[in-house]
GROMACS .gro file of N, CA and C in nm:
model
  432
    1MET      N    1   2.248   1.185   2.317
    1MET     CA    2   2.132   1.153   2.236
    1MET      C    3   2.176   1.075   2.113
    2GLU      N    4   2.107   0.966   2.086
    2GLU     CA    5   2.139   0.883   1.971
    2GLU      C    6   2.085   0.947   1.843
    3VAL      N    7   2.167   0.953   1.741
    3VAL     CA    8   2.125   1.006   1.613
    3VAL      C    9   2.090   0.888   1.523
    4ARG      N   10   1.966   0.886   1.474
    4ARG     CA   11   1.922   0.777   1.387
    4ARG      C   12   1.950   0.812   1.242
    5SER      N   13   1.985   0.710   1.166
    5SER     CA   14   2.010   0.727   1.023
    5SER      C   15   1.881   0.770   0.953
    6LYS      N   16   1.895   0.850   0.851
    6LYS     CA   17   1.781   0.890   0.768
    6LYS      C   18   1.782   0.815   0.635
    7VAL      N   19   1.869   0.716   0.624
    7VAL     CA   20   1.875   0.634   0.504
    7VAL      C   21   1.860   0.487   0.546
    8TYR      N   22   1.767   0.418   0.484
    8TYR     CA   23   1.741   0.278   0.514
    8TYR      C   24   1.747   0.200   0.384
    9THR      N   25   1.786   0.075   0.392
    9THR     CA   26   1.796  -0.009   0.274
    9THR      C   27   1.708  -0.132   0.292
   10TYR      N   28   1.633  -0.167   0.190
   10TYR     CA   29   1.547  -0.284   0.191
   10TYR      C   30   1.586  -0.371   0.072
   11ARG      N   31   1.604  -0.500   0.096
   11ARG     CA   32   1.649  -0.589  -0.010
   11ARG      C   33   1.548  -0.702  -0.031
   12THR      N   34   1.522  -0.730  -0.156
   12THR     CA   35   1.442  -0.846  -0.193
   12THR      C   36   1.511  -0.913  -0.311
   13ALA      N   37   1.471  -1.035  -0.336
   13ALA     CA   38   1.521  -1.107  -0.454
   13ALA      C   39   1.403  -1.177  -0.518
   14VAL      N   40   1.406  -1.191  -0.649
   14VAL     CA   41   1.302  -1.264  -0.719
   14VAL      C   42   1.370  -1.367  -0.808
   15LYS      N   43   1.312  -1.487  -0.809
   15LYS     CA   44   1.368  -1.596  -0.890
   15LYS      C   45   1.257  -1.655  -0.975
   16TRP      N   46   1.281  -1.665  -1.104
   16TRP     CA   47   1.186  -1.728  -1.194
   16TRP      C   48   1.182  -1.877  -1.161
   17THR      N   49   1.059  -1.933  -1.156
   17THR     CA   50   1.044  -2.075  -1.124
   17THR      C   51   0.993  -2.156  -1.243
   18GLU      N   52   0.889  -2.106  -1.311
   18GLU     CA   53   0.833  -2.176  -1.428
   18GLU      C   54   0.733  -2.085  -1.495
   19GLN      N   55   0.704  -2.111  -1.620
   19GLN     CA   56   0.606  -2.038  -1.698
   19GLN      C   57   0.623  -1.887  -1.672
   20LYS      N   58   0.516  -1.822  -1.624
   20LYS     CA   59   0.523  -1.679  -1.591
   20LYS      C   60   0.512  -1.661  -1.440
   21LYS      N   61   0.586  -1.744  -1.365
   21LYS     CA   62   0.582  -1.746  -1.219
   21LYS      C   63   0.722  -1.732  -1.161
   22GLY      N   64   0.726  -1.684  -1.040
   22GLY     CA   65   0.851  -1.674  -0.967
   22GLY      C   66   0.824  -1.670  -0.819
   23THR      N   67   0.930  -1.654  -0.742
   23THR     CA   68   0.921  -1.642  -0.597
   23THR      C   69   1.000  -1.520  -0.555
   24ILE      N   70   0.937  -1.437  -0.473
   24ILE     CA   71   1.008  -1.323  -0.417
   24ILE      C   72   1.047  -1.358  -0.274
   25THR      N   73   1.171  -1.324  -0.240
   25THR     CA   74   1.221  -1.355  -0.108
   25THR      C   75   1.278  -1.230  -0.042
   26CYS      N   76   1.277  -1.235   0.089
   26CYS     CA   77   1.335  -1.130   0.170
   26CYS      C   78   1.384  -1.198   0.297
   27GLU      N   79   1.508  -1.179   0.332
   27GLU     CA   80   1.567  -1.249   0.445
   27GLU      C   81   1.481  -1.234   0.571
   28GLY      N   82   1.454  -1.348   0.633
   28GLY     CA   83   1.379  -1.349   0.758
   28GLY      C   84   1.228  -1.338   0.743
   29LYS      N   85   1.179  -1.344   0.618
   29LYS     CA   86   1.035  -1.331   0.594
   29LYS      C   87   0.989  -1.445   0.504
   30PRO      N   88   0.858  -1.477   0.508
   30PRO     CA   89   0.808  -1.585   0.422
   30PRO      C   90   0.821  -1.550   0.274
   31ASP      N   91   0.850  -1.650   0.194
   31ASP     CA   92   0.855  -1.632   0.049
   31ASP      C   93   0.713  -1.607  -0.003
   32ILE      N   94   0.704  -1.536  -0.114
   32ILE     CA   95   0.575  -1.509  -0.177
   32ILE      C   96   0.585  -1.551  -0.323
   33GLN      N   97   0.489  -1.634  -0.365
   33GLN     CA   98   0.483  -1.672  -0.506
   33GLN      C   99   0.424  -1.554  -0.582
   34VAL      N  100   0.486  -1.518  -0.694
   34VAL     CA  101   0.442  -1.405  -0.775
   34VAL      C  102   0.432  -1.449  -0.920
   35ALA      N  103   0.350  -1.376  -0.995
   35ALA     CA  104   0.331  -1.413  -1.135
   35ALA      C  105   0.280  -1.295  -1.215
   36THR      N  106   0.286  -1.310  -1.346
   36THR     CA  107   0.220  -1.218  -1.437
   36THR      C  108   0.069  -1.233  -1.413
   37PRO      N  109  -0.006  -1.122  -1.411
   37PRO     CA  110  -0.150  -1.134  -1.388
   37PRO      C  111  -0.223  -1.193  -1.509
   38PRO      N  112  -0.342  -1.246  -1.486
   38PRO     CA  113  -0.419  -1.307  -1.596
   38PRO      C  114  -0.443  -1.212  -1.714
   39GLU      N  115  -0.456  -1.083  -1.688
   39GLU     CA  116  -0.481  -0.985  -1.795
   39GLU      C  117  -0.368  -0.985  -1.899
   40PHE      N  118  -0.250  -1.030  -1.857
   40PHE     CA  119  -0.134  -1.033  -1.946
   40PHE      C  120  -0.088  -1.177  -1.969
   41LYS      N  121  -0.187  -1.267  -1.982
   41LYS     CA  122  -0.163  -1.408  -2.010
   41LYS      C  123  -0.084  -1.476  -1.899
   42GLY      N  124  -0.112  -1.434  -1.777
   42GLY     CA  125  -0.047  -1.492  -1.660
   42GLY      C  126  -0.137  -1.586  -1.584
   43HIS      N  127  -0.125  -1.585  -1.453
   43HIS     CA  128  -0.186  -1.687  -1.369
   43HIS      C  129  -0.286  -1.629  -1.269
   44GLU      N  130  -0.396  -1.699  -1.252
   44GLU     CA  131  -0.497  -1.666  -1.152
   44GLU      C  132  -0.445  -1.706  -1.013
   45GLY      N  133  -0.490  -1.634  -0.911
   45GLY     CA  134  -0.466  -1.677  -0.774
   45GLY      C  135  -0.326  -1.658  -0.720
   46ILE      N  136  -0.243  -1.582  -0.790
   46ILE     CA  137  -0.106  -1.557  -0.746
   46ILE      C  138  -0.082  -1.407  -0.745
   47TRP      N  139  -0.014  -1.358  -0.643
   47TRP     CA  140   0.016  -1.215  -0.633
   47TRP      C  141   0.094  -1.169  -0.755
   48SER      N  142   0.054  -1.055  -0.811
   48SER     CA  143   0.123  -0.996  -0.926
   48SER      C  144   0.193  -0.868  -0.881
   49PRO      N  145   0.282  -0.814  -0.964
   49PRO     CA  146   0.343  -0.685  -0.930
   49PRO      C  147   0.237  -0.576  -0.912
   50GLU      N  148   0.132  -0.583  -0.993
   50GLU     CA  149   0.025  -0.484  -0.983
   50GLU      C  150  -0.046  -0.494  -0.848
   51ASP      N  151  -0.075  -0.617  -0.804
   51ASP     CA  152  -0.137  -0.637  -0.672
   51ASP      C  153  -0.047  -0.581  -0.562
   52LEU      N  154   0.080  -0.614  -0.570
   52LEU     CA  155   0.174  -0.572  -0.466
   52LEU      C  156   0.194  -0.420  -0.465
   53TYR      N  157   0.190  -0.359  -0.581
   53TYR     CA  158   0.203  -0.213  -0.591
   53TYR      C  159   0.088  -0.145  -0.518
   54VAL      N  160  -0.035  -0.189  -0.548
   54VAL     CA  161  -0.153  -0.131  -0.483
   54VAL      C  162  -0.150  -0.163  -0.334
   55ALA      N  163  -0.114  -0.287  -0.300
   55ALA     CA  164  -0.106  -0.327  -0.159
   55ALA      C  165  -0.004  -0.244  -0.082
   56SER      N  166   0.106  -0.208  -0.146
   56SER     CA  167   0.209  -0.127  -0.079
   56SER      C  168   0.153   0.008  -0.034
   57ALA      N  169   0.077   0.072  -0.119
   57ALA     CA  170   0.015   0.200  -0.079
   57ALA      C  171  -0.085   0.178   0.033
   58ASN      N  172  -0.161   0.070   0.025
   58ASN     CA  173  -0.262   0.039   0.126
   58ASN      C  174  -0.197   0.009   0.262
   59ILE      N  175  -0.095  -0.074   0.262
   59ILE     CA  176  -0.025  -0.109   0.385
   59ILE      C  177   0.041   0.013   0.447
   60CYS      N  178   0.103   0.095   0.364
   60CYS     CA  179   0.171   0.214   0.415
   60CYS      C  180   0.073   0.311   0.479
   61LEU      N  181  -0.045   0.328   0.419
   61LEU     CA  182  -0.145   0.415   0.480
   61LEU      C  183  -0.180   0.363   0.618
   62MET      N  184  -0.205   0.232   0.630
   62MET     CA  185  -0.242   0.176   0.760
   62MET      C  186  -0.131   0.196   0.863
   63THR      N  187  -0.009   0.160   0.829
   63THR     CA  188   0.099   0.169   0.928
   63THR      C  189   0.129   0.314   0.966
   64THR      N  190   0.118   0.405   0.871
   64THR     CA  191   0.139   0.547   0.901
   64THR      C  192   0.024   0.599   0.988
   65PHE      N  193  -0.099   0.558   0.957
   65PHE     CA  194  -0.213   0.598   1.041
   65PHE      C  195  -0.198   0.545   1.183
   66LEU      N  196  -0.156   0.420   1.198
   66LEU     CA  197  -0.137   0.365   1.332
   66LEU      C  198  -0.037   0.449   1.412
   67ALA      N  199   0.068   0.493   1.348
   67ALA     CA  200   0.169   0.574   1.416
   67ALA      C  201   0.115   0.712   1.454
   68VAL      N  202   0.048   0.780   1.361
   68VAL     CA  203  -0.001   0.916   1.393
   68VAL      C  204  -0.117   0.909   1.491
   69ALA      N  205  -0.201   0.807   1.482
   69ALA     CA  206  -0.313   0.792   1.576
   69ALA      C  207  -0.261   0.767   1.717
   70GLU      N  208  -0.157   0.684   1.728
   70GLU     CA  209  -0.099   0.656   1.859
   70GLU      C  210  -0.040   0.783   1.920
   71ARG      N  211   0.035   0.858   1.841
   71ARG     CA  212   0.094   0.983   1.891
   71ARG      C  213  -0.012   1.083   1.933
   72ALA      N  214  -0.125   1.084   1.861
   72ALA     CA  215  -0.232   1.180   1.890
   72ALA      C  216  -0.328   1.130   1.998
   73GLY      N  217  -0.312   1.004   2.039
   73GLY     CA  218  -0.400   0.948   2.141
   73GLY      C  219  -0.540   0.916   2.091
   74LEU      N  220  -0.556   0.894   1.962
   74LEU     CA  221  -0.686   0.861   1.906
   74LEU      C  222  -0.721   0.716   1.939
   75THR      N  223  -0.839   0.695   1.995
   75THR     CA  224  -0.884   0.560   2.027
   75THR      C  225  -0.984   0.517   1.922
   76PHE      N  226  -0.955   0.405   1.856
   76PHE     CA  227  -1.047   0.353   1.755
   76PHE      C  228  -1.064   0.204   1.778
   77THR      N  229  -1.175   0.150   1.729
   77THR     CA  230  -1.205   0.008   1.753
   77THR      C  231  -1.175  -0.080   1.633
   78SER      N  232  -1.172  -0.022   1.513
   78SER     CA  233  -1.136  -0.102   1.397
   78SER      C  234  -1.086  -0.013   1.284
   79TYR      N  235  -1.008  -0.075   1.199
   79TYR     CA  236  -0.955  -0.010   1.079
   79TYR      C  237  -0.958  -0.116   0.970
   80HIS      N  238  -1.013  -0.079   0.856
   80HIS     CA  239  -1.017  -0.166   0.739
   80HIS      C  240  -1.007  -0.074   0.617
   81CYS      N  241  -0.926  -0.111   0.521
   81CYS     CA  242  -0.910  -0.025   0.404
   81CYS      C  243  -0.909  -0.109   0.278
   82GLU      N  244  -0.997  -0.074   0.186
   82GLU     CA  245  -0.995  -0.135   0.053
   82GLU      C  246  -0.921  -0.039  -0.040
   83ALA      N  247  -0.845  -0.097  -0.130
   83ALA     CA  248  -0.768  -0.017  -0.225
   83ALA      C  249  -0.796  -0.066  -0.367
   84GLU      N  250  -0.800   0.028  -0.458
   84GLU     CA  251  -0.824  -0.005  -0.598
   84GLU      C  252  -0.726   0.074  -0.684
   85GLY      N  253  -0.648   0.002  -0.764
   85GLY     CA  254  -0.555   0.066  -0.855
   85GLY      C  255  -0.608   0.061  -0.997
   86ARG      N  256  -0.595   0.171  -1.066
   86ARG     CA  257  -0.642   0.178  -1.206
   86ARG      C  258  -0.520   0.172  -1.298
   87LEU      N  259  -0.511   0.064  -1.375
   87LEU     CA  260  -0.403   0.046  -1.472
   87LEU      C  261  -0.458   0.081  -1.609
   88GLU      N  262  -0.391   0.173  -1.676
   88GLU     CA  263  -0.439   0.211  -1.809
   88GLU      C  264  -0.323   0.246  -1.900
   89LEU      N  265  -0.354   0.246  -2.029
   89LEU     CA  266  -0.255   0.279  -2.131
   89LEU      C  267  -0.248   0.431  -2.143
   90VAL      N  268  -0.128   0.485  -2.119
   90VAL     CA  269  -0.106   0.629  -2.129
   90VAL      C  270   0.014   0.651  -2.221
   91GLU      N  271  -0.011   0.722  -2.330
   91GLU     CA  272   0.093   0.751  -2.427
   91GLU      C  273   0.170   0.625  -2.468
   92GLY      N  274   0.093   0.518  -2.492
   92GLY     CA  275   0.152   0.394  -2.540
   92GLY      C  276   0.214   0.304  -2.435
   93LYS      N  277   0.205   0.343  -2.306
   93LYS     CA  278   0.265   0.262  -2.199
   93LYS      C  279   0.162   0.241  -2.088
   94PHE      N  280   0.161   0.120  -2.031
   94PHE     CA  281   0.074   0.094  -1.918
   94PHE      C  282   0.131   0.159  -1.793
   95GLN      N  283   0.043   0.220  -1.715
   95GLN     CA  284   0.082   0.271  -1.584
   95GLN      C  285  -0.039   0.274  -1.492
   96VAL      N  286  -0.011   0.263  -1.363
   96VAL     CA  287  -0.116   0.278  -1.263
   96VAL      C  288  -0.132   0.428  -1.244
   97THR      N  289  -0.247   0.479  -1.285
   97THR     CA  290  -0.268   0.624  -1.286
   97THR      C  291  -0.326   0.676  -1.155
   98VAL      N  292  -0.401   0.592  -1.085
   98VAL     CA  293  -0.458   0.635  -0.957
   98VAL      C  294  -0.479   0.511  -0.870
   99ILE      N  295  -0.453   0.529  -0.742
   99ILE     CA  296  -0.488   0.428  -0.642
   99ILE      C  297  -0.586   0.496  -0.548
  100THR      N  298  -0.705   0.439  -0.537
  100THR     CA  299  -0.806   0.492  -0.445
  100THR      C  300  -0.804   0.408  -0.319
  101LEU      N  301  -0.782   0.475  -0.208
  101LEU     CA  302  -0.780   0.410  -0.077
  101LEU      C  303  -0.907   0.448  -0.003
  102ARG      N  304  -0.978   0.347   0.047
  102ARG     CA  305  -1.105   0.370   0.117
  102ARG      C  306  -1.098   0.318   0.260
  103PRO      N  307  -1.025   0.389   0.346
  103PRO     CA  308  -1.016   0.342   0.485
  103PRO      C  309  -1.148   0.362   0.558
  104GLN      N  310  -1.183   0.264   0.639
  104GLN     CA  311  -1.300   0.272   0.726
  104GLN      C  312  -1.250   0.261   0.869
  105ILE      N  313  -1.273   0.366   0.945
  105ILE     CA  314  -1.223   0.373   1.081
  105ILE      C  315  -1.342   0.385   1.175
  106ALA      N  316  -1.356   0.288   1.265
  106ALA     CA  317  -1.463   0.293   1.364
  106ALA      C  318  -1.402   0.344   1.495
  107LEU      N  319  -1.465   0.447   1.550
  107LEU     CA  320  -1.414   0.510   1.671
  107LEU      C  321  -1.484   0.458   1.795
  108GLN      N  322  -1.413   0.468   1.906
  108GLN     CA  323  -1.474   0.440   2.034
  108GLN      C  324  -1.570   0.552   2.066
  109SER      N  325  -1.674   0.521   2.139
  109SER     CA  326  -1.772   0.623   2.177
  109SER      C  327  -1.701   0.742   2.242
  110GLY      N  328  -1.738   0.860   2.196
  110GLY     CA  329  -1.678   0.981   2.252
  110GLY      C  330  -1.552   1.028   2.181
  111SER      N  331  -1.503   0.949   2.084
  111SER     CA  332  -1.383   0.990   2.011
  111SER      C  333  -1.422   1.098   1.909
  112ASP      N  334  -1.325   1.178   1.872
  112ASP     CA  335  -1.344   1.292   1.785
  112ASP      C  336  -1.331   1.252   1.637
  113ALA      N  337  -1.444   1.247   1.565
  113ALA     CA  338  -1.445   1.208   1.424
  113ALA      C  339  -1.363   1.305   1.339
  114ALA      N  340  -1.370   1.434   1.369
  114ALA     CA  341  -1.294   1.533   1.293
  114ALA      C  342  -1.144   1.509   1.310
  115LYS      N  343  -1.104   1.473   1.431
  115LYS     CA  344  -0.963   1.444   1.458
  115LYS      C  345  -0.919   1.319   1.380
  116ALA      N  346  -1.005   1.218   1.376
  116ALA     CA  347  -0.972   1.096   1.301
  116ALA      C  348  -0.955   1.127   1.153
  117LYS      N  349  -1.043   1.209   1.098
  117LYS     CA  350  -1.033   1.247   0.956
  117LYS      C  351  -0.902   1.323   0.932
  118GLU      N  352  -0.870   1.414   1.022
  118GLU     CA  353  -0.744   1.489   1.011
  118GLU      C  354  -0.623   1.396   1.016
  119LEU      N  355  -0.628   1.295   1.102
  119LEU     CA  356  -0.516   1.204   1.118
  119LEU      C  357  -0.500   1.110   0.998
  120ILE      N  358  -0.611   1.063   0.939
  120ILE     CA  359  -0.598   0.976   0.821
  120ILE      C  360  -0.546   1.057   0.703
  121GLU      N  361  -0.585   1.183   0.693
  121GLU     CA  362  -0.532   1.270   0.586
  121GLU      C  363  -0.384   1.298   0.609
  122LYS      N  364  -0.345   1.316   0.735
  122LYS     CA  365  -0.204   1.337   0.769
  122LYS      C  366  -0.124   1.211   0.736
  123ALA      N  367  -0.182   1.094   0.766
  123ALA     CA  368  -0.115   0.968   0.736
  123ALA      C  369  -0.092   0.954   0.586
  124GLU      N  370  -0.194   0.986   0.506
  124GLU     CA  371  -0.179   0.976   0.361
  124GLU      C  372  -0.072   1.073   0.311
  125ALA      N  373  -0.070   1.193   0.363
  125ALA     CA  374   0.028   1.294   0.320
  125ALA      C  375   0.171   1.254   0.357
  126ASN      N  376   0.185   1.173   0.463
  126ASN     CA  377   0.318   1.135   0.511
  126ASN      C  378   0.356   0.991   0.479
  127CYS      N  379   0.274   0.921   0.404
  127CYS     CA  380   0.304   0.782   0.367
  127CYS      C  381   0.423   0.781   0.272
  128LEU      N  382   0.529   0.716   0.313
  128LEU     CA  383   0.651   0.718   0.231
  128LEU      C  384   0.633   0.644   0.099
  129ILE      N  385   0.546   0.546   0.094
  129ILE     CA  386   0.525   0.474  -0.031
  129ILE      C  387   0.452   0.562  -0.132
  130SER      N  388   0.338   0.619  -0.091
  130SER     CA  389   0.266   0.704  -0.187
  130SER      C  390   0.346   0.828  -0.222
  131ASN      N  391   0.429   0.877  -0.130
  131ASN     CA  392   0.517   0.991  -0.161
  131ASN      C  393   0.624   0.953  -0.262
  132SER      N  394   0.651   0.825  -0.276
  132SER     CA  395   0.753   0.777  -0.370
  132SER      C  396   0.696   0.741  -0.507
  133MET      N  397   0.564   0.740  -0.518
  133MET     CA  398   0.498   0.700  -0.643
  133MET      C  399   0.463   0.822  -0.728
  134LYS      N  400   0.460   0.802  -0.859
  134LYS     CA  401   0.405   0.909  -0.942
  134LYS      C  402   0.255   0.890  -0.961
  135THR      N  403   0.204   0.775  -0.916
  135THR     CA  404   0.060   0.748  -0.920
  135THR      C  405  -0.012   0.843  -0.826
  136ARG      N  406  -0.125   0.898  -0.872
  136ARG     CA  407  -0.207   0.983  -0.785
  136ARG      C  408  -0.276   0.895  -0.682
  137ILE      N  409  -0.282   0.942  -0.558
  137ILE     CA  410  -0.351   0.871  -0.450
  137ILE      C  411  -0.478   0.947  -0.417
  138ALA      N  412  -0.591   0.879  -0.422
  138ALA     CA  413  -0.720   0.938  -0.384
  138ALA      C  414  -0.762   0.873  -0.253
  139LEU      N  415  -0.792   0.957  -0.154
  139LEU     CA  416  -0.832   0.910  -0.021
  139LEU      C  417  -0.980   0.935  -0.003
  140GLU      N  418  -1.053   0.829   0.033
  140GLU     CA  419  -1.198   0.838   0.055
  140GLU      C  420  -1.232   0.773   0.189
  141PRO      N  421  -1.203   0.842   0.302
  141PRO     CA  422  -1.224   0.780   0.433
  141PRO      C  423  -1.370   0.778   0.476
  142THR      N  424  -1.402   0.676   0.557
  142THR     CA  425  -1.531   0.669   0.626
  142THR      C  426  -1.501   0.658   0.774
  143ILE      N  427  -1.549   0.754   0.850
  143ILE     CA  428  -1.528   0.756   0.995
  143ILE      C  429  -1.663   0.735   1.062
  144SER      N  430  -1.670   0.639   1.153
  144SER     CA  431  -1.798   0.617   1.220
  144SER      C  432  -1.779   0.608   1.371
   0.00000   0.00000   0.00000
């Protein structure tokens, strides 16, 4: 039996390009232009660290849900999740205090809605990104 490592390493690099902009790179993946957000005298229309932070929790919920749903044999027809991060000043420092995830899961006729709710909650509890954050995660699923 093959023993898999329980330690994984992920590498990225960021390079300043101009003004309050840069490029983030990861070997074998498309580059992403990043910038300071407009709220902090940055740039419109470019991914910010705040956007990517919230997106990381959102993406992790989806990928973890896909894995647990597959293992459980849950059949669904669509998945869409909106995420909202709240950035606020706490004790003189900005921090994202809560990320609210609003997954919408449409089930195939005859699928078990209670099971889907249980699986999305299990996915949130096991999401490695949200487990790594000190930000509170609020889950507000809609199952139809």
